[in-house]
Every structure is written in C-alpha cells, then in structure tokens.
Coordinates of C-alpha atoms in Angstrom, one line a residue:
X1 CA -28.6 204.2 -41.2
X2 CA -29.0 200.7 -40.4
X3 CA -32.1 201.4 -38.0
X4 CA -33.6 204.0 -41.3
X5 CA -33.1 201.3 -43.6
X6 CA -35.2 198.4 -41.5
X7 CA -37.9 201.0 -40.3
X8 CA -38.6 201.5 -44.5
X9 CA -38.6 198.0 -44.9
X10 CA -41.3 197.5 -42.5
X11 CA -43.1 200.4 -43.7
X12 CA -43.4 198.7 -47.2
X13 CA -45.0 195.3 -45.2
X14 CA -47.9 197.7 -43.9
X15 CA -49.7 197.2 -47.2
X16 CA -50.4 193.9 -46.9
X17 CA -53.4 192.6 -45.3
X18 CA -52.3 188.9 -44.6
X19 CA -50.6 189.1 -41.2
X20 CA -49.6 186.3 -38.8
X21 CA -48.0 186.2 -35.0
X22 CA -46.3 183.6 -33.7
X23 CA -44.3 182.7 -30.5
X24 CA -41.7 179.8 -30.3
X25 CA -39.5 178.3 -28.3
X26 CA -36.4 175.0 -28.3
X27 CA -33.1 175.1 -27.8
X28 CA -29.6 177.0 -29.2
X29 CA -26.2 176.0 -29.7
X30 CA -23.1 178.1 -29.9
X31 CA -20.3 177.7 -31.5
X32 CA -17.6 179.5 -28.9
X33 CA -18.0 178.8 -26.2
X34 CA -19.4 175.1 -26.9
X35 CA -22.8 175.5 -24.8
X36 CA -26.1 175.3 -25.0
X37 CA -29.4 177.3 -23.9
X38 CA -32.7 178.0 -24.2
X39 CA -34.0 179.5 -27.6
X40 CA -37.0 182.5 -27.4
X41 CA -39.0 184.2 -29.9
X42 CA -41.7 185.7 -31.7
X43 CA -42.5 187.2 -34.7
X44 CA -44.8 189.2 -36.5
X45 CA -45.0 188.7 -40.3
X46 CA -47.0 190.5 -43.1
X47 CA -47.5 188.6 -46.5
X48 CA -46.1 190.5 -49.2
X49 CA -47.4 188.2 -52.4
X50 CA -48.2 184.8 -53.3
X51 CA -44.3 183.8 -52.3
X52 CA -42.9 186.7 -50.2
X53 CA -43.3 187.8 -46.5
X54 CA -41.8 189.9 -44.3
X55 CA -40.7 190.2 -40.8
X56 CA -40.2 192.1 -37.3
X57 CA -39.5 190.4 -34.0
X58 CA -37.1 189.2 -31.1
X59 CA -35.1 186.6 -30.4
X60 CA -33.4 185.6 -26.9
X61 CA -30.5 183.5 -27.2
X62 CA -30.7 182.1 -23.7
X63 CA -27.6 182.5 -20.9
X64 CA -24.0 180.3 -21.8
X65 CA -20.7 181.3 -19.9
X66 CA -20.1 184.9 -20.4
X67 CA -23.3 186.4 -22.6
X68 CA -26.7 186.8 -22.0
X69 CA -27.7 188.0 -25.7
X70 CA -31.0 188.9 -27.1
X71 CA -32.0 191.4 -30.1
X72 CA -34.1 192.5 -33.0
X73 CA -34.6 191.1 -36.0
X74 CA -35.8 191.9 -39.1
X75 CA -36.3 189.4 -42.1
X76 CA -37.7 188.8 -45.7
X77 CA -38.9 185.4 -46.7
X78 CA -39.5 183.4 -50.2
X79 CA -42.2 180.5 -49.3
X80 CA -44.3 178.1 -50.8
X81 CA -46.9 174.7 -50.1
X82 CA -45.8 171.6 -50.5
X83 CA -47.4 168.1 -50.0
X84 CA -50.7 169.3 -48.8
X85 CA -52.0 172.7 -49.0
X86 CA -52.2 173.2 -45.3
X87 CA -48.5 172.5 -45.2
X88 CA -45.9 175.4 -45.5
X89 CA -42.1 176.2 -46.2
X90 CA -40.3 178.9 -46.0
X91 CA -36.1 180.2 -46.2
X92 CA -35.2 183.7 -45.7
X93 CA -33.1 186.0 -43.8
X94 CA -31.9 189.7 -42.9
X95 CA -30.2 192.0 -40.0
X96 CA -29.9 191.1 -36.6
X97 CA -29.5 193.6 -33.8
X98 CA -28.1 192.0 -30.6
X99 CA -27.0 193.2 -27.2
X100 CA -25.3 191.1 -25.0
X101 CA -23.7 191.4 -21.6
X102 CA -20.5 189.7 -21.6
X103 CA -17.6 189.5 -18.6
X104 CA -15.5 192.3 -17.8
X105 CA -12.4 192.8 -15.9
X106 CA -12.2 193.2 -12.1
X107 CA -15.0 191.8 -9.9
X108 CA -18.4 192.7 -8.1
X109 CA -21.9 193.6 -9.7
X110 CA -20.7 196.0 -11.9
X111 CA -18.2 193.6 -13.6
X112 CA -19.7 193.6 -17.4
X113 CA -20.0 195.0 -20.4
X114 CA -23.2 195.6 -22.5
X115 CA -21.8 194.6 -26.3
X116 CA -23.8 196.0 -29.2
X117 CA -23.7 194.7 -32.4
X118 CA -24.9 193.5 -36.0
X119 CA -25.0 190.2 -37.2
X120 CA -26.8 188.0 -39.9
X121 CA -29.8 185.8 -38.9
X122 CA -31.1 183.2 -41.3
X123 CA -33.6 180.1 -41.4
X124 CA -36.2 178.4 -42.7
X125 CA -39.7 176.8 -41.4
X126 CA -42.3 174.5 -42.3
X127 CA -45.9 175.7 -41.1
X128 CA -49.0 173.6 -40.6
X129 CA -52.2 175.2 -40.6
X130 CA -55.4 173.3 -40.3
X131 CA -57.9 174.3 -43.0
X132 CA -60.7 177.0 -41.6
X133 CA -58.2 177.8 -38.8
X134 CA -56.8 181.0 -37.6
X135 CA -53.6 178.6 -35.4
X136 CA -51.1 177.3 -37.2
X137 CA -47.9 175.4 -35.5
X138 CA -44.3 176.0 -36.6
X139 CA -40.8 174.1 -36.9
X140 CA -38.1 176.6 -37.1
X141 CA -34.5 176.4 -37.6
X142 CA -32.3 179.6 -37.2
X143 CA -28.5 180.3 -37.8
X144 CA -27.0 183.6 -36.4
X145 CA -23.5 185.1 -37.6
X146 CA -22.3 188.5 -36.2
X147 CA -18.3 188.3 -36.9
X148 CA -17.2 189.3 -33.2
X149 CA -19.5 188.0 -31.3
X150 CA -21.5 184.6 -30.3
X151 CA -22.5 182.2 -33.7
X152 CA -25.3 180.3 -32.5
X153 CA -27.9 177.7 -34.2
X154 CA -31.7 177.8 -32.7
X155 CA -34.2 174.8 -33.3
X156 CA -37.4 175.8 -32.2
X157 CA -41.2 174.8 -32.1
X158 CA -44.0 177.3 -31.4
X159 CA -47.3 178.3 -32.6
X160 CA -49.2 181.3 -34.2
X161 CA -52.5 183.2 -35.1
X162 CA -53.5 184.6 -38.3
X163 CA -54.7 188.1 -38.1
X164 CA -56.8 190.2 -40.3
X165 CA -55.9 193.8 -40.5
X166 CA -58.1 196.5 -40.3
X167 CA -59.1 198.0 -43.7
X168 CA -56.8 200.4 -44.1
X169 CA -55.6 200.4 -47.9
X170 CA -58.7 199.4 -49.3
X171 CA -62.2 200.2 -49.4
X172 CA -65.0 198.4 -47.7
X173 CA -68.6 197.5 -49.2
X174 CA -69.9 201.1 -49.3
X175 CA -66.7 202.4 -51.3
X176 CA -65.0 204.2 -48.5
X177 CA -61.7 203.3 -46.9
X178 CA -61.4 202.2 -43.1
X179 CA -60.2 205.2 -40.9
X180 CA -59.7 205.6 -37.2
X181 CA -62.3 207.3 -35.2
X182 CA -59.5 208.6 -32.6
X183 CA -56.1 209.8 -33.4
X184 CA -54.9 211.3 -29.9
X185 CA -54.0 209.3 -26.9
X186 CA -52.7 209.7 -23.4
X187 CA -51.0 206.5 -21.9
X188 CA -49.8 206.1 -18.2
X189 CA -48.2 203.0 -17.0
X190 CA -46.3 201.7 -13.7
X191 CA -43.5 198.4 -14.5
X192 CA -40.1 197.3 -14.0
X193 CA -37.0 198.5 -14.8
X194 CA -34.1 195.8 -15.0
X195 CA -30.6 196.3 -16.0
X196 CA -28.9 194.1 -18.5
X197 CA -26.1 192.9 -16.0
X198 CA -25.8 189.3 -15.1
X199 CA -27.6 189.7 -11.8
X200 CA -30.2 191.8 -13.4
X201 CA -30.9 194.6 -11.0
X202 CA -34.3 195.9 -10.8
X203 CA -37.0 198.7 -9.6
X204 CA -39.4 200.5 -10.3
X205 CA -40.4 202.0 -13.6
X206 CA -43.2 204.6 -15.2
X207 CA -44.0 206.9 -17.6
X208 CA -46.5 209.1 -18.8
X209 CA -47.2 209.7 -22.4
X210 CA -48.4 211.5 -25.3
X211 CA -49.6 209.6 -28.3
X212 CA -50.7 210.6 -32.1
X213 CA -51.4 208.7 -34.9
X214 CA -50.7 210.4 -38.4
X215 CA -52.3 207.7 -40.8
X216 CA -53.3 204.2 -40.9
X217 CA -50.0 202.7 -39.8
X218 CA -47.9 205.6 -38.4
X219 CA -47.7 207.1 -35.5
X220 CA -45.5 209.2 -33.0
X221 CA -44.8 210.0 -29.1
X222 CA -43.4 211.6 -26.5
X223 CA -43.3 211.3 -22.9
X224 CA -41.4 211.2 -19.4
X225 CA -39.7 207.9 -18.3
X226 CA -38.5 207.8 -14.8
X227 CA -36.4 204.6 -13.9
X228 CA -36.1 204.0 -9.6
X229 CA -32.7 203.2 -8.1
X230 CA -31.3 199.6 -9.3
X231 CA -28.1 201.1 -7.4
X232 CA -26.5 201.1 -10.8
X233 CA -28.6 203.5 -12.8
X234 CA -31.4 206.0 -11.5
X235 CA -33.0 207.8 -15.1
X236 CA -35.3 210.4 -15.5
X237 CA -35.7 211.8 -19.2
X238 CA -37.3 212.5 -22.1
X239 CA -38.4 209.6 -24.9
X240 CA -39.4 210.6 -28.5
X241 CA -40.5 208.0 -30.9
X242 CA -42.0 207.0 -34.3
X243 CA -43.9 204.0 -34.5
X244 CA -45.2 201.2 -37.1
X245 CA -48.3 200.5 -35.0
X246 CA -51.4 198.6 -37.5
X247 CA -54.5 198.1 -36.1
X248 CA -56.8 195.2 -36.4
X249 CA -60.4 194.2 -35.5
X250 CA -61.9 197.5 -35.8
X251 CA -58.8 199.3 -33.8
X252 CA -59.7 197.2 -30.8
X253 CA -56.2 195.7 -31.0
X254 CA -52.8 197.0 -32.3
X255 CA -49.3 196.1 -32.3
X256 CA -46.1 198.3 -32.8
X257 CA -42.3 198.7 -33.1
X258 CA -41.0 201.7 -32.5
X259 CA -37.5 204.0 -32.2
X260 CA -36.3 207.0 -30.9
X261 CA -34.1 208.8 -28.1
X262 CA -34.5 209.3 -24.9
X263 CA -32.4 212.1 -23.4
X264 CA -31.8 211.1 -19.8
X265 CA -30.5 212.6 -16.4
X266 CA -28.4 209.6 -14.4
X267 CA -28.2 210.1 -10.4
X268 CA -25.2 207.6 -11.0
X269 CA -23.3 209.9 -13.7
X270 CA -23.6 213.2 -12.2
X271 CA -23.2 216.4 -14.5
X272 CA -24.3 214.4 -17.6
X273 CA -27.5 214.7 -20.1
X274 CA -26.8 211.1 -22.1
X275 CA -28.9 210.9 -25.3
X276 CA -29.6 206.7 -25.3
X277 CA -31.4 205.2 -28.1
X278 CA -34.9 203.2 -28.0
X279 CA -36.6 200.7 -29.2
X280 CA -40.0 199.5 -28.0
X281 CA -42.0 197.0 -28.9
X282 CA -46.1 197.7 -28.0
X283 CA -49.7 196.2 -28.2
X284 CA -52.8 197.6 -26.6
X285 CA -56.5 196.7 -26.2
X286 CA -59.7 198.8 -26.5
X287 CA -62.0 198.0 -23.6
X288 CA -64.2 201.2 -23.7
X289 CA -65.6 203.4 -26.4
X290 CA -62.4 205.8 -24.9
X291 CA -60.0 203.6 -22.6
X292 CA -57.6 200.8 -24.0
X293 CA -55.2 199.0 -22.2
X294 CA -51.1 199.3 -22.9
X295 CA -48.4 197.0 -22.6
X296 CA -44.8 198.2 -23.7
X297 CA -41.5 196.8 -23.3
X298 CA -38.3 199.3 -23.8
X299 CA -34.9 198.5 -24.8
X300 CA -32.2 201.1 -23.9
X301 CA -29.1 201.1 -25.5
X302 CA -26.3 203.3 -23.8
X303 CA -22.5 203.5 -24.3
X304 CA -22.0 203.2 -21.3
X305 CA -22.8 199.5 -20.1
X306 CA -26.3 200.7 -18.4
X307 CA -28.6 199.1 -20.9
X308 CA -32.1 198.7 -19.2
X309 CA -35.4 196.6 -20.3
X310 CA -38.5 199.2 -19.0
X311 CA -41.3 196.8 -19.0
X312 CA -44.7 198.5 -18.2
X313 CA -48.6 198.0 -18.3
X314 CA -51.2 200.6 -18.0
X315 CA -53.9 202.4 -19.3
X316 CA -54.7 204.7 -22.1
X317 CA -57.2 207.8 -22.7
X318 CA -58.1 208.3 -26.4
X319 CA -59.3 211.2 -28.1

C-alpha cells in the first residue's frame, strides 16, 4: 500500500513542467552506533505551484559498524526566496524506504542480514541559482527516523540542472499537444550484479526487454533478467514493471522510477519460484532517429537476505 500510495503521488508531479535534478554529497551522523560516513544523493523534483514541489530519489547513508543502508525517498516541499531572488529555501519531508545489511550470527560471507524497512526523512535547503542559468548549487540538511533501525543526520552540498519537460499537458504554438512519435521499444543491456552483503559479491548481469509507453508519462515492461553466479545467488526470472518515465528535449532524454516483480528461479534455493519485488530507477538517450541508449539500475528486495543491485547499460530499438 505504501509503494501505491507514493507511485500516485508521483503521478500527480507529472503535470508540472518546472523540473530540476540534482546530485549531492557531505557527511552523516548516527545516532546508535555513534559513527560517521559518507552522505549520497540525488533527487529529482517537479514544481507543483509558486510554493510547493515534489520529490523522488535516493539516498546512501554511507558504511558504520554493522549497516550499509541506502533507500528511496519520496518527499513534498513548501519553499520560498528570500534575500535575493536567485536565493532559495525550502523544508519538507515524506517516506523513506531503506534496506540495510546489518550483522548476523555465526561467521563467513554469508553472515548478514538484508533489513527492510520504513522510516521518516526530513530537511530543508537553501538553493542559489545564478540568473539566466539552468545550474544551481545546494546546501542540504537531512534527518532520518525509522523506529528500529539507524537515526542518522546528513549535511550535504551538491549541485543541479533545471530541466524543461517536453510539452506534454499543454499545447504548443499551432494548438496541438506534444506527443511521442514512438511508443514501442526493445532494450538489451549487459552490467553487474552485486549482492547487498558486506563483501559485496558480484558477476555478471543482463536482460532483454520489452518496452511500451501508454501516455505522456506512463509506461510499462517486461523482460528476462539473468543474474551470473556471485556464489551466493544465481537468478534467472521474469520482471514486470510500471513506470513514471517523462520525457524532455523533444524525447531525446527521459528519466524513470519504476516497480514491479520479478518472479525468479535461484540455483542456490533449489525447488523454489521466489516472487522478489523491484524497483528501478532509469534514463536513456536518443542518438538515432530509432536507437537510444539505456542505463538502469535494479534494486531487489527478497526475504530471504539475497538483495541484489542489477546495474546495466545498453541499447534500445524504438518503434
């Protein structure tokens, strides 16, 4: 229900047209243990009104004695200028969707356990944008609270781009509305796939894909994954997916979130089919009047403690 209930509040930022990515990085402290890590993240916002925006992204919380946590967030924010109109501030908040590996009993490789959970992320920025520029630079300051798990505090700095979506909701000079000339794709792609574990086992990773876009913003997928031997999983399945995937510059470039299942066969769990849940995050380039370029990065969550990250790059066929 959770997962419904942020994939229809993203839905509702697809009408905007303001829309701004940004990548950051600084520091995080947690509160127990008392350590300190690296701080990671992007985010890609739509503008809602004059004093509202909302967001999708990721944030990695860095490595402190006994979790490795990372996750999805999504977040509403009120804003407003202050000072000088090229200066920014903003407070918001919303769910946070974290996996972390933490210790488990006994010893060896296979000593962890992947721990899914919920939380709280809040924050608030200031944002500097030079007048006539697309760049703007950020100072963030983040506070996460998940009730079992890890509280931490991020302070980071980063930078962004303002983007103009492509037309969709609106019509252009002539009085039509913008529309895609291609709605049917076929994507291939080679990667890596590496376990969440704290030695983070790897191999090789691929799929092969069928994409179709139903509207402006919404699309959906299915294809074969097939994860080599990390000597604790070797996958083959089945992935399904909807997507959130706008287009900009003309459909040259998009971005996307996406979820779904993918129903897998495990050389390590013999006799089972699992069903493990998805979530990818996408963008792709158009190089050719047919042929864009694909990069997409998986997150599989199992029950299991065989969480995987399929990172892969290839190329598309559109028709």
């Amino acid at each position: 229900m959770r997962a419904i209930v942020t994939l229809v509040f993203l839905a509702g930022a697809t009408c905007a047209h303001a829309q701004d990515l940004s990548i950051s990085g600084g520091v995080m402290q947690s509160d127990n243990p008392d350590a300190r890590s690296f701080a990671l993240g992007f985010l890609y916002t739509h503008e809602l009104g004059t004093h509202l925006a909302a967001s999708v992204g990721y944030r990695n919380e860095g490595h402190v004695p006994g979790h490795h946590r990372d996750g999805q967030v999504a977040l509403a924010w009120l804003k407003g200028s202050a000072f000088a109109p090229e200066l920014s501030f903003a407070v918001g908040g919303g769910p946070y969707h974290y996996f972390d590996t933490t210790i488990a009993e006994g010893g060896g490789p296979q000593a962890f356990n992947d721990a899914h959970g919920w939380g709280w992320l809040y924050g608030a920025s200031a944002t500097w944008q030079p007048r006539a520029s697309r760049w703007f630079y950020q100072l963030r300051m983040e506070r996460t609270e998940t009730g079992h798990n890890l509280d931490t505090v991020m302070v980071m700095a980063g930078v962004g781009y303002h983007l103009e979506q492509d037309g969709t909701f609106k019509a252009n000079s002539s009085g039509q509305a913008w529309a895609r000339v291609r709605d049917d794709e076929v994507f291939g792609a080679l990667g890596q796939t590496i376990v969440n574990s704290f030695e983070s086992q790897s191999a090789g990773a691929g799929t092969l894909e069928y994409r179709h876009a139903f509207g402006p913003v919404i699309r959906a997928s299915v294809g074969w994954i097939h994860e080599n031997d990390t000597r604790l999983v070797r996958r083959d399945g089945i992935a399904v997916q909807g997507w959130l995937e706008p287009s900009f510059s003309g459909d040259r470039f998009t971005l996307g979130v996406g979820l779904g299942a993918y129903i897998s066969v495990d050389e390590y769990r013999p006799g089972t089919h699992d069903v493990l849940g998805l979530v990818t995050m996408t963008a792709s380039h158009r190089f050719a009047s047919h042929w864009v370029g694909r990069f997409s990065w998986h997150r599989v969550s199992t029950g299991h403690d065989r969480d995987s990250d399929i990172i892969l790059l290839g190329a598309g066929y559109q028709f």
